[in-house]
PDB file of C-alpha atoms and ligand atoms in Angstrom:
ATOM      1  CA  UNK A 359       0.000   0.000   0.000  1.00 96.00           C
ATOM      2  CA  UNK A 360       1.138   3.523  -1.137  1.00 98.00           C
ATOM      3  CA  UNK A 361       1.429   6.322   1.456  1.00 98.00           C
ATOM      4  CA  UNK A 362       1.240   9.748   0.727  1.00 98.00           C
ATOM      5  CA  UNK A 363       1.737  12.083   3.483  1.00 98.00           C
ATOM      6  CA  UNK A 364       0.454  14.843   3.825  1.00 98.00           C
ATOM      7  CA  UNK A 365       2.440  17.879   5.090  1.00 98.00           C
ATOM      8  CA  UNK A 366      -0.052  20.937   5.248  1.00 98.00           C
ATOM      9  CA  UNK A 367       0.068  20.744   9.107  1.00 97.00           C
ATOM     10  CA  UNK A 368       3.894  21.615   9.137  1.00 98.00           C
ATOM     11  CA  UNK A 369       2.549  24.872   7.676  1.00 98.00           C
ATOM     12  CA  UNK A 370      -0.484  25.518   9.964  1.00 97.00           C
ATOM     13  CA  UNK A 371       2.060  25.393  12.847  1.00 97.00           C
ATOM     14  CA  UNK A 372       4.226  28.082  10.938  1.00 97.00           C
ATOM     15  CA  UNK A 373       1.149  30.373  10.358  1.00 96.00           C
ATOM     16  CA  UNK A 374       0.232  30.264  14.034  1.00 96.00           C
ATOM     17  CA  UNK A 375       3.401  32.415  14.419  1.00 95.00           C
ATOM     18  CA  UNK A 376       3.568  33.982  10.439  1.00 93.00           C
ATOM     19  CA  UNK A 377       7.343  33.356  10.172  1.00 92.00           C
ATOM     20  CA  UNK A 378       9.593  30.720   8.351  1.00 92.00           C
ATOM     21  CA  UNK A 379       9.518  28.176  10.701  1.00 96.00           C
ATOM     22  CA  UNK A 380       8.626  24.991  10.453  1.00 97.00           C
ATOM     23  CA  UNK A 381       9.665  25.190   6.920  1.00 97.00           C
ATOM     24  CA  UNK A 382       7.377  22.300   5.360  1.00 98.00           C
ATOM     25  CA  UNK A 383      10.079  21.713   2.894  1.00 98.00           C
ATOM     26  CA  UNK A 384      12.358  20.581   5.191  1.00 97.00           C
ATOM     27  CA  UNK A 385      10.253  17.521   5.985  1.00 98.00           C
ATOM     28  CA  UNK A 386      10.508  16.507   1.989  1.00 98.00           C
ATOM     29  CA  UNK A 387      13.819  14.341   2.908  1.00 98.00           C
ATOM     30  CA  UNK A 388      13.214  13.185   6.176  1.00 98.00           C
ATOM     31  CA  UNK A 389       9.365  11.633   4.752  1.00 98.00           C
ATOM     32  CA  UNK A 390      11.396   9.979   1.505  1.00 98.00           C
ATOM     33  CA  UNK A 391      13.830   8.627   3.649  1.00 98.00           C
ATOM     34  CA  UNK A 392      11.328   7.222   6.314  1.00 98.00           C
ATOM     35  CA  UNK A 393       9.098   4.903   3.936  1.00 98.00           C
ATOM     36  CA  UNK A 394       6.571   7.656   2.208  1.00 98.00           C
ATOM     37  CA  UNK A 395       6.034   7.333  -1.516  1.00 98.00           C
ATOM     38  CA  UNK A 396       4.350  10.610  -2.223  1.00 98.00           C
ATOM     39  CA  UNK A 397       3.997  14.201  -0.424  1.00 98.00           C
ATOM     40  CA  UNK A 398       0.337  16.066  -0.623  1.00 98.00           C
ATOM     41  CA  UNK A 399      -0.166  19.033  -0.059  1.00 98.00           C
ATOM     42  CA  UNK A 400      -3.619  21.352  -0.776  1.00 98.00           C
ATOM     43  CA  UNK A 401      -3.090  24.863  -2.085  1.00 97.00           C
ATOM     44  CA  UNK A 402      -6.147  26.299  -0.590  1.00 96.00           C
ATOM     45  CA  UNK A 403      -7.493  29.497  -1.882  1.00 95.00           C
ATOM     46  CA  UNK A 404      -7.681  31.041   1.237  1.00 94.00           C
ATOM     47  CA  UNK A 405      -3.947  29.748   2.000  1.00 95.00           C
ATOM     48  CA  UNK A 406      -4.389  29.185   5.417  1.00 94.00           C
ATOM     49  CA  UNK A 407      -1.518  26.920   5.643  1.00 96.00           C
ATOM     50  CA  UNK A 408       0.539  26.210   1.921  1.00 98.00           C
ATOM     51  CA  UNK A 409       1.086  29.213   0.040  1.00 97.00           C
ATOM     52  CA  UNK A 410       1.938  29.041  -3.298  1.00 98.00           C
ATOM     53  CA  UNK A 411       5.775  29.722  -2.804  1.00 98.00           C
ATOM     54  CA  UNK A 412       5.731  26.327  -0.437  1.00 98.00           C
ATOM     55  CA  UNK A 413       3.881  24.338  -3.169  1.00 98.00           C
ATOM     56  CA  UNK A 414       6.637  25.922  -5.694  1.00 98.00           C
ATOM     57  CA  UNK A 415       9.286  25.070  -3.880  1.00 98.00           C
ATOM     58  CA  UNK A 416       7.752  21.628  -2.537  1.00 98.00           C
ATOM     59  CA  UNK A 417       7.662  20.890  -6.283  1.00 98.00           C
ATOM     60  CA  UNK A 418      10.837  21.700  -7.509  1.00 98.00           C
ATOM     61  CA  UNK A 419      12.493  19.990  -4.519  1.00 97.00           C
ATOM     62  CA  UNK A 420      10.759  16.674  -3.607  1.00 98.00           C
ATOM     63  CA  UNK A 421      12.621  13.562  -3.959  1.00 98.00           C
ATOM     64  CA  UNK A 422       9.260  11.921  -4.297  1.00 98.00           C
ATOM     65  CA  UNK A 423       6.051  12.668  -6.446  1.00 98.00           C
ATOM     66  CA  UNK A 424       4.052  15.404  -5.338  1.00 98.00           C
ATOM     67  CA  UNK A 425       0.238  15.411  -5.424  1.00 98.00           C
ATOM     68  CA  UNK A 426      -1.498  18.712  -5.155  1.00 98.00           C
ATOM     69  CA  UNK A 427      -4.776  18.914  -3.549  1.00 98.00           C
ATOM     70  CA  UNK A 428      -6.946  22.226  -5.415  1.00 97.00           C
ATOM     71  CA  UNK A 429     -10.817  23.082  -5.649  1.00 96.00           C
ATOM     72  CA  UNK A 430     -11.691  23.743  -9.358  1.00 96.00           C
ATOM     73  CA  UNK A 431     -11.247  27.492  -9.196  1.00 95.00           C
ATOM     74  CA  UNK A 432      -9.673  28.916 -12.258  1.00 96.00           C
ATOM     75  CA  UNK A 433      -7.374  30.423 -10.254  1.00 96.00           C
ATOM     76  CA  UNK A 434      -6.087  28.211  -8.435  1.00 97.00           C
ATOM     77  CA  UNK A 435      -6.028  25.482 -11.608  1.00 98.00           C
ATOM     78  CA  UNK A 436      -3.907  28.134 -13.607  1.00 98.00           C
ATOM     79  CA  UNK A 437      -1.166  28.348 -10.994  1.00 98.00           C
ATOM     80  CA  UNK A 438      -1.648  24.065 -10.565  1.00 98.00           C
ATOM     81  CA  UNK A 439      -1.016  23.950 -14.932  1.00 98.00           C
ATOM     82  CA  UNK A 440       1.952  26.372 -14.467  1.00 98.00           C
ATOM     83  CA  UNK A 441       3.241  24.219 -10.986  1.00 98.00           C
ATOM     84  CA  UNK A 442       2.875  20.881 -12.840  1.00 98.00           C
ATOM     85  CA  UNK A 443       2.631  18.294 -10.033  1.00 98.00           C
ATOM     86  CA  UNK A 444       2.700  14.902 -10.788  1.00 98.00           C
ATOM     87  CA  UNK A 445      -0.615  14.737  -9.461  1.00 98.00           C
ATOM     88  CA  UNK A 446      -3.691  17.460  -9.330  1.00 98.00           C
ATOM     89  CA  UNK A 447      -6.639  15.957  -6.849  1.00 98.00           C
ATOM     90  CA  UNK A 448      -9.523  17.863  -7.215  1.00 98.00           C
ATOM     91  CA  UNK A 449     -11.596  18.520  -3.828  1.00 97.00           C
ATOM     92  CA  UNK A 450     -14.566  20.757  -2.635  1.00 95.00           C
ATOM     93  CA  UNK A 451     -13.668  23.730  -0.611  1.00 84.00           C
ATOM     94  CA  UNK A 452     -15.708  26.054   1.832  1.00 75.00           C
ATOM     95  CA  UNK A 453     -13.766  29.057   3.371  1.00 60.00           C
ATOM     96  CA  UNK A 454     -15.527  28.224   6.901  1.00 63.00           C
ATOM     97  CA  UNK A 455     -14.571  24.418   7.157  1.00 66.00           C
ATOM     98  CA  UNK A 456     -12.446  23.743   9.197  1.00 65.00           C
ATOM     99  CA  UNK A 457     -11.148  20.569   6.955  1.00 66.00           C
ATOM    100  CA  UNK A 458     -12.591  19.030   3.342  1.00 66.00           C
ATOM    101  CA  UNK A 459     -15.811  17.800   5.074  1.00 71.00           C
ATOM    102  CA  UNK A 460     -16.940  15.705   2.155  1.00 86.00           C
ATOM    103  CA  UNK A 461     -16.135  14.639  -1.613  1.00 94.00           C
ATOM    104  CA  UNK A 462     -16.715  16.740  -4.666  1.00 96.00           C
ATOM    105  CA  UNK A 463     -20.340  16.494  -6.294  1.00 96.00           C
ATOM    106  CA  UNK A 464     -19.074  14.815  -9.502  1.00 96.00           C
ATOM    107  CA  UNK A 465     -22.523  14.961 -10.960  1.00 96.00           C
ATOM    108  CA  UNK A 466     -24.058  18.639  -9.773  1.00 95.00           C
ATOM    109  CA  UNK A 467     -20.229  20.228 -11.207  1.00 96.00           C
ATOM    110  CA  UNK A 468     -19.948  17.716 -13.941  1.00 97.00           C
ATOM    111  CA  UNK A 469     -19.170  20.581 -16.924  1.00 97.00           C
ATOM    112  CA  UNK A 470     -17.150  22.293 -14.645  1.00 96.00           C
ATOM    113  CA  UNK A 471     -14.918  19.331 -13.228  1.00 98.00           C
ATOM    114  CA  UNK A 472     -14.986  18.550 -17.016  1.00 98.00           C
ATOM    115  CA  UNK A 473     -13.452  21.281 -18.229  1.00 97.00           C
ATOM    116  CA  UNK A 474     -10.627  21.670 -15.251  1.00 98.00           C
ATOM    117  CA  UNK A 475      -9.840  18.352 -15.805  1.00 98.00           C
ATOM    118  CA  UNK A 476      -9.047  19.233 -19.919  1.00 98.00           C
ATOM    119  CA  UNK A 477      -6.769  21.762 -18.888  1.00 98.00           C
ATOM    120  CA  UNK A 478      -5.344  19.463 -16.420  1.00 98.00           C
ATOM    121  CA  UNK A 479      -4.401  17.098 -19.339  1.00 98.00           C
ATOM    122  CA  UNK A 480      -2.904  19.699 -21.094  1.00 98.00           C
ATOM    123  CA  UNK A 481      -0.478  20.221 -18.562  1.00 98.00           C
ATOM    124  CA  UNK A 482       0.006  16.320 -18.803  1.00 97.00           C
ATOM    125  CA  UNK A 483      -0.997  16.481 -14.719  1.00 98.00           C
ATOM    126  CA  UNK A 484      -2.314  13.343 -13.712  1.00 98.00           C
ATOM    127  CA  UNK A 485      -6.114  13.830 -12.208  1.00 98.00           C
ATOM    128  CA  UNK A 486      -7.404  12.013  -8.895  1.00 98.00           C
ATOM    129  CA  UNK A 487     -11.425  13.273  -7.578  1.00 98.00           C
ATOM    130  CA  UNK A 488     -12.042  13.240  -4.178  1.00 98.00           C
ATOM    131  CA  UNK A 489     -15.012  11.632  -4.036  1.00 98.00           C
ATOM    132  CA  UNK A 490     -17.617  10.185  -1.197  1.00 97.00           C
ATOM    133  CA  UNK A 491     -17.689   6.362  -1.394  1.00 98.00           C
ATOM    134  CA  UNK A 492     -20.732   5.859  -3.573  1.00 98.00           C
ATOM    135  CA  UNK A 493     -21.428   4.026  -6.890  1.00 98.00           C
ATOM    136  CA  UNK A 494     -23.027   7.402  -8.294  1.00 97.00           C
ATOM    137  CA  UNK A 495     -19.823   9.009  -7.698  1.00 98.00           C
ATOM    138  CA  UNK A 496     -17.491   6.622  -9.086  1.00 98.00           C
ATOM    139  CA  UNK A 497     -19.713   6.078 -12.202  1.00 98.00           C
ATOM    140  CA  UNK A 498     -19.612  10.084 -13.170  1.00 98.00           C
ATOM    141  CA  UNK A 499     -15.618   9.743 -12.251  1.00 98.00           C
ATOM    142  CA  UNK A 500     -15.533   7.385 -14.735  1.00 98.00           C
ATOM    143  CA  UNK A 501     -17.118   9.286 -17.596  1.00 98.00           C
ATOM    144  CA  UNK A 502     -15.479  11.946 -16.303  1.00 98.00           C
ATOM    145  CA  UNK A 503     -12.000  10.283 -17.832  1.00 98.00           C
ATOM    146  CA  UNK A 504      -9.717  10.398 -14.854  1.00 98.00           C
ATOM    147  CA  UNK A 505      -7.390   8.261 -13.876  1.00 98.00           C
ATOM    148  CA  UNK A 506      -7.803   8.096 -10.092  1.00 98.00           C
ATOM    149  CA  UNK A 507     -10.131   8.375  -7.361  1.00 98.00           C
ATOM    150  CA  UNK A 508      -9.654   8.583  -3.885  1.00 98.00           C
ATOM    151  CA  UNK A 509     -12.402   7.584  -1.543  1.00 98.00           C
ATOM    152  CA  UNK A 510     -13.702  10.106   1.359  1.00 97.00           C
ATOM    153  CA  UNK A 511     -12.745   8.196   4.464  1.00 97.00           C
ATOM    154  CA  UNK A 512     -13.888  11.063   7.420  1.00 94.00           C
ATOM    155  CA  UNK A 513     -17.609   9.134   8.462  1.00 93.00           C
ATOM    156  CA  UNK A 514     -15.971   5.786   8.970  1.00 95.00           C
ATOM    157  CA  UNK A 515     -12.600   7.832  10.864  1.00 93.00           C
ATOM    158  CA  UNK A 516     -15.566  10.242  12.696  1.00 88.00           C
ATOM    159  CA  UNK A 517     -17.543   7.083  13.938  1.00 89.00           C
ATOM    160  CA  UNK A 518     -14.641   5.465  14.703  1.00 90.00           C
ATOM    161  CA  UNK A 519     -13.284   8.442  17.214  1.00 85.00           C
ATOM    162  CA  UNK A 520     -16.594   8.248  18.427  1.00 82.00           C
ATOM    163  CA  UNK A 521     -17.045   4.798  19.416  1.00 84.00           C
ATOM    164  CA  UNK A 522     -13.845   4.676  21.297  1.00 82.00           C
ATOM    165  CA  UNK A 523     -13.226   8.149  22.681  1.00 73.00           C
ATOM    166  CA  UNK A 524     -17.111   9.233  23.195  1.00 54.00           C
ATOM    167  CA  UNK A 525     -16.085  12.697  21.647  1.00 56.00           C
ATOM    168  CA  UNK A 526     -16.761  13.336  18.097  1.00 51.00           C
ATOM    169  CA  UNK A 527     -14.073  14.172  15.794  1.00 49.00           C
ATOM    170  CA  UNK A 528     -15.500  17.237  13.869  1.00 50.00           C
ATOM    171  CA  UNK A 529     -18.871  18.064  13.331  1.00 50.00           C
ATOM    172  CA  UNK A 530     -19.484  15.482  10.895  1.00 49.00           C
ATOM    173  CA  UNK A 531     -20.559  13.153  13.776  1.00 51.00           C
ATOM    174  CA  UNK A 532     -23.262  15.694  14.878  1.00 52.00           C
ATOM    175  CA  UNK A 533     -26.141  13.579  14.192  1.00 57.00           C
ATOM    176  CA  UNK A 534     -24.811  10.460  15.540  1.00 57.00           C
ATOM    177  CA  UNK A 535     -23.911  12.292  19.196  1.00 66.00           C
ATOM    178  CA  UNK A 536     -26.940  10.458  20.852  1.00 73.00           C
ATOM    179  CA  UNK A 537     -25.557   6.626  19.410  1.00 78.00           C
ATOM    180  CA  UNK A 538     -25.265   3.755  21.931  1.00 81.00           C
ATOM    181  CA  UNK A 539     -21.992   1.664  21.021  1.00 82.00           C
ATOM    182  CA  UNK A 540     -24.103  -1.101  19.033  1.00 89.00           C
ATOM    183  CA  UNK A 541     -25.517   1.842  17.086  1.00 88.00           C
ATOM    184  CA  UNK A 542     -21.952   3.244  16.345  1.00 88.00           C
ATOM    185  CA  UNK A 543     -20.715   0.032  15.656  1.00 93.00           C
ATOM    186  CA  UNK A 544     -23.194  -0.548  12.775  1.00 94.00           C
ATOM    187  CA  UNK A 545     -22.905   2.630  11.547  1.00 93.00           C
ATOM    188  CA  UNK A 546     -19.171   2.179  11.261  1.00 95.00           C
ATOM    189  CA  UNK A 547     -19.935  -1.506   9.642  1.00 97.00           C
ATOM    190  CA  UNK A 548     -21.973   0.296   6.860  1.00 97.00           C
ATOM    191  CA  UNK A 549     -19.423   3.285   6.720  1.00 97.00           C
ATOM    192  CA  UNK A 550     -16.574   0.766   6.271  1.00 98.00           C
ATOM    193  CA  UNK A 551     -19.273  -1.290   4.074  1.00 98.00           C
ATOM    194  CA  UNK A 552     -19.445   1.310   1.432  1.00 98.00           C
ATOM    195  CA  UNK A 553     -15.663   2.263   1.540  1.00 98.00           C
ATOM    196  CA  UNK A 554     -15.124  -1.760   0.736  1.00 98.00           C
ATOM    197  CA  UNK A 555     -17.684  -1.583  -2.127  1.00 98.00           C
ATOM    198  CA  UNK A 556     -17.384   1.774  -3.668  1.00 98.00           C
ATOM    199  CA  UNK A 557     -13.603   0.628  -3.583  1.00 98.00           C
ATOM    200  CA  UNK A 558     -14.533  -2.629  -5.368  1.00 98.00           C
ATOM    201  CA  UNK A 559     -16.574  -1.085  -8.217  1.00 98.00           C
ATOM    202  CA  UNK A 560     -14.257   1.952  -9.438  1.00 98.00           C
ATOM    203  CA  UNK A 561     -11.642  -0.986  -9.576  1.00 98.00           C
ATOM    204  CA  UNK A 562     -14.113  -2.952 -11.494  1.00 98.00           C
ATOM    205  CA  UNK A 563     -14.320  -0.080 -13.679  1.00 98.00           C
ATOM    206  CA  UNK A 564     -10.550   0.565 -13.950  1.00 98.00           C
ATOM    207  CA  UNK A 565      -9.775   3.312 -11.873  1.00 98.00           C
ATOM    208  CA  UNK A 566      -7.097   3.393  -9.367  1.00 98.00           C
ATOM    209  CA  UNK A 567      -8.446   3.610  -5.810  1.00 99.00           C
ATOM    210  CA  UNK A 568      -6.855   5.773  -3.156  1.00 98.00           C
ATOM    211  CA  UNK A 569      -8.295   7.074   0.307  1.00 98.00           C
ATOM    212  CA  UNK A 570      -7.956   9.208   3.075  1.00 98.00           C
ATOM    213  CA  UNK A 571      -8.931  12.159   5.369  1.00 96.00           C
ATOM    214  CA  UNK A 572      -9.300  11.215   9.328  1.00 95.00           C
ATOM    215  CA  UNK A 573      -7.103   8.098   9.003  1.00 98.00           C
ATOM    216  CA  UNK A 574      -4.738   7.472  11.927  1.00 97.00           C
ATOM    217  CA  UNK A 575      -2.541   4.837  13.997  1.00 97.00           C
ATOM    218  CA  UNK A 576      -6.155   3.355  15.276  1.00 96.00           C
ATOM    219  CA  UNK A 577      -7.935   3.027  12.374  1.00 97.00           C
ATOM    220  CA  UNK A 578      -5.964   2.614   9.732  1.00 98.00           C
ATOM    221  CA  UNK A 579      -5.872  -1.341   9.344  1.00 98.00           C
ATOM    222  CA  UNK A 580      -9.470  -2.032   7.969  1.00 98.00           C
ATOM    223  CA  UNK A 581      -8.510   0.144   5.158  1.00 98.00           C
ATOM    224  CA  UNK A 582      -5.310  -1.299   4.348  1.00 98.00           C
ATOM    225  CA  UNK A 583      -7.012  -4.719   4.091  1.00 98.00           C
ATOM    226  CA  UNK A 584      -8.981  -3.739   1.330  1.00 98.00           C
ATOM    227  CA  UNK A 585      -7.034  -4.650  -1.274  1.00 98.00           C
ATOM    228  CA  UNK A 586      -8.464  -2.578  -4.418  1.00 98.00           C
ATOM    229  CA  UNK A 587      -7.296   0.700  -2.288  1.00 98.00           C
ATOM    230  CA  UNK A 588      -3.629   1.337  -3.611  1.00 98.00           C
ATOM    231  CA  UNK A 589      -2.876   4.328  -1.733  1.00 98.00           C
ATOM    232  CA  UNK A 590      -3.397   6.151   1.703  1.00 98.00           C
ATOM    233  CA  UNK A 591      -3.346  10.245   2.345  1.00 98.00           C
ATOM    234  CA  UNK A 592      -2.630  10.665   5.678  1.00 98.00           C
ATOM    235  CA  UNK A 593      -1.722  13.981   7.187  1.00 98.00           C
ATOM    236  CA  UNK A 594      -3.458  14.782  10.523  1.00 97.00           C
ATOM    237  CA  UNK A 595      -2.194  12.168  12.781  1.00 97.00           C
ATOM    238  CA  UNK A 596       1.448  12.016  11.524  1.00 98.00           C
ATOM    239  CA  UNK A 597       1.681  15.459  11.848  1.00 98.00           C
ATOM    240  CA  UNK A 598       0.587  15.416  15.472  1.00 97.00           C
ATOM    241  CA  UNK A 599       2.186  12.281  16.435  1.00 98.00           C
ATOM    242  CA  UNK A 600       5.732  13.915  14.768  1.00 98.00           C
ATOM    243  CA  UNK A 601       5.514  16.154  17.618  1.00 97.00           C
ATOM    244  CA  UNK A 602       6.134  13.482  20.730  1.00 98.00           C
ATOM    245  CA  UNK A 603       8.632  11.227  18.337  1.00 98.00           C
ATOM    246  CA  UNK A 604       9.916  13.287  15.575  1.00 98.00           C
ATOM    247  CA  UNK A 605       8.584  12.684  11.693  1.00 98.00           C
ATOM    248  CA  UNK A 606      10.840   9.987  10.862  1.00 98.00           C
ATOM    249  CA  UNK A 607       9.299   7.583  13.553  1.00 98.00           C
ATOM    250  CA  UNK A 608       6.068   9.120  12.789  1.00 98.00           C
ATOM    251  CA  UNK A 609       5.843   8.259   9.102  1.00 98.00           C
ATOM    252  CA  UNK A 610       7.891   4.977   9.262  1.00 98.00           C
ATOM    253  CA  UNK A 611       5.242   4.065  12.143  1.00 98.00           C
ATOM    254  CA  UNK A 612       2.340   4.297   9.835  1.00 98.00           C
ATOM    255  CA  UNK A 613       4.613   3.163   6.603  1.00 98.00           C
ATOM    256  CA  UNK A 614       4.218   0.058   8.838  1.00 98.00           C
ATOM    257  CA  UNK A 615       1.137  -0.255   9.353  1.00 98.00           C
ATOM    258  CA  UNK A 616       0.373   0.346   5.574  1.00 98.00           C
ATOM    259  CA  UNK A 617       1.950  -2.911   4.913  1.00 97.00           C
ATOM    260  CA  UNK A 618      -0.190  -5.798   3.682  1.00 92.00           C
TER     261      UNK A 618
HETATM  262  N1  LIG B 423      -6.898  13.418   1.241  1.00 59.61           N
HETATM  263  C1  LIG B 423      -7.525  14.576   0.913  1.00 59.61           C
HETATM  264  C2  LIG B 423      -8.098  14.718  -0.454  1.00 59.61           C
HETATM  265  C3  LIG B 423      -7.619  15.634   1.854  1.00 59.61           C
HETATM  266  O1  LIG B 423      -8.251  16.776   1.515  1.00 59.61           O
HETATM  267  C4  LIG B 423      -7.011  15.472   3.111  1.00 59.61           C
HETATM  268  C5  LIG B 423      -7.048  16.599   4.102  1.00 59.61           C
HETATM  269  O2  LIG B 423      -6.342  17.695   3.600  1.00 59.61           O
HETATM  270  C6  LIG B 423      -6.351  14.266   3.386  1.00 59.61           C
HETATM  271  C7  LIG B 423      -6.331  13.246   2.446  1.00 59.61           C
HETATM  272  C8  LIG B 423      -5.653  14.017   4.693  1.00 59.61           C
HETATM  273  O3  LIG B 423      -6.558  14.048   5.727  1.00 59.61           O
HETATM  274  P1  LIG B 423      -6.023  13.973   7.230  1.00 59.61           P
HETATM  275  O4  LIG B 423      -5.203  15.216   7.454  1.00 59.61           O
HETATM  276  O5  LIG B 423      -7.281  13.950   8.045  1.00 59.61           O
HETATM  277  O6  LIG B 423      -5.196  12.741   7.350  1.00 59.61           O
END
């Protein structure tokens, strides 16, 4: 299983003082050297944490393919085509979230996805759609004519933080505050349920399958043992666990866990 890790967090640590440190770039080595395969990072357009001279410099530098999260704002996909990642995934974006709280609506911004994703190809920048796990959403990915998707993981990660901590994670988990355990425990069966399947089918169809967003040391497994999912995004929980044990340990921790 691929990881990609995701570094954004480096940066919201910088921004909570505005100054040059932690320099995200300086975790490009120590991630390639500790068992990552890729480095994501989102270019937000209110760059609360990568600004476009990180993602420049991320780019140019990194010993390992870079894939750069963007909403489809013209904007934003004009400085992606001049970037050139190895990797554009496309995601929703609202200024007042406080993370991407759900997957693009393939079919509702089909002519728009559309035509970013033309440009896209004309940069030669490989496409991924961040997508919730359903067959609707993996059938209009498919028409759509990219070559990956990667599966919204936060309601099975939310449910999951629920069931074991009592908290909720974000406000995702709203509705299911008032859940006994056996009620959490099927909702994370049918989360998990149509990870497995929606996985299953965009294989089926011939896309290749990543996932993330809430993923971490706990529940992480169930994921990697579906084997149509090639590749993890993880950013969160390295990021936070890099603070008690350093990044390498961090990333060669879950690197681990990744393995099938
Ligand atoms: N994948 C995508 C498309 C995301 O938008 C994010 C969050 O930026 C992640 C993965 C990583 O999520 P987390 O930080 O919760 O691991």
């Amino acid at each position: 299983m691929t990881l990609g890790v995701n570094i954004d967090h480096i940066a919201v640590l910088r921004e909570a003082r505005k100054i040059n440190d932690p320099d995200p770039l300086m975790a490009l080595a120590i991630c390639a050297q500790s068992g990552a395969d890729q480095i994501t990072i989102h270019l937000r357009e209110d760059r609360r944490h990568i600004h476009d001279e990180d993602a420049r410099r991320i780019i140019s530098a990194s010993p390992l393919p870079v894939n750069l999260e963007c909403a489809i704002e013209p904007s934003i996909i004009n400085i992606v085509c001049s970037l050139k990642p190895h990797r554009a995934t496309l995601v929703p974006e609202k200024r007042e979230e406080v993370t991407t709280e759900g997957g693009l609506d393939v079919i509702g911004n089909y002519n728009s996805i559309l035509n970013t994703i033309n440009l896209l190809k004309e940069n030669e920048i490989e496409i991924s759609l961040f997508i919730d796990p359903t067959r609707e959403a993996i059938e209009a990915s498919e028409r759509l004519g990219v070559q990956w998707v990667e599966l919204h993981t936060g309601s099975y990660a939310n449910l999951y933080a629920m069931r074991h901590s009592a908290l909720p994670h974000t406000h995702h988990a709203i509705s299911a505050l008032n859940l006994s355990r056996r009620e959490l425990d099927d909702k994370i069966e049918q989360a998990y349920g149509a990870i497995v399947d929606a996985a299953n089918y965009a294989r089926s169809l011939g896309l290749k399958v990543a996932a993330g967003h809430g993923l971490n040391y706990q529940n992480v497994t169930p994921i990697v043992n579906i084997d149509t999912i090639e590749e993890l995004n993880i950013g969160q929980s390295i990021i936070a666990r890099s603070v008690f044990t350093g990044l390498s340990s961090a990333v060669s921790d879950m690197k681990a866990l990744c393995q099938r």
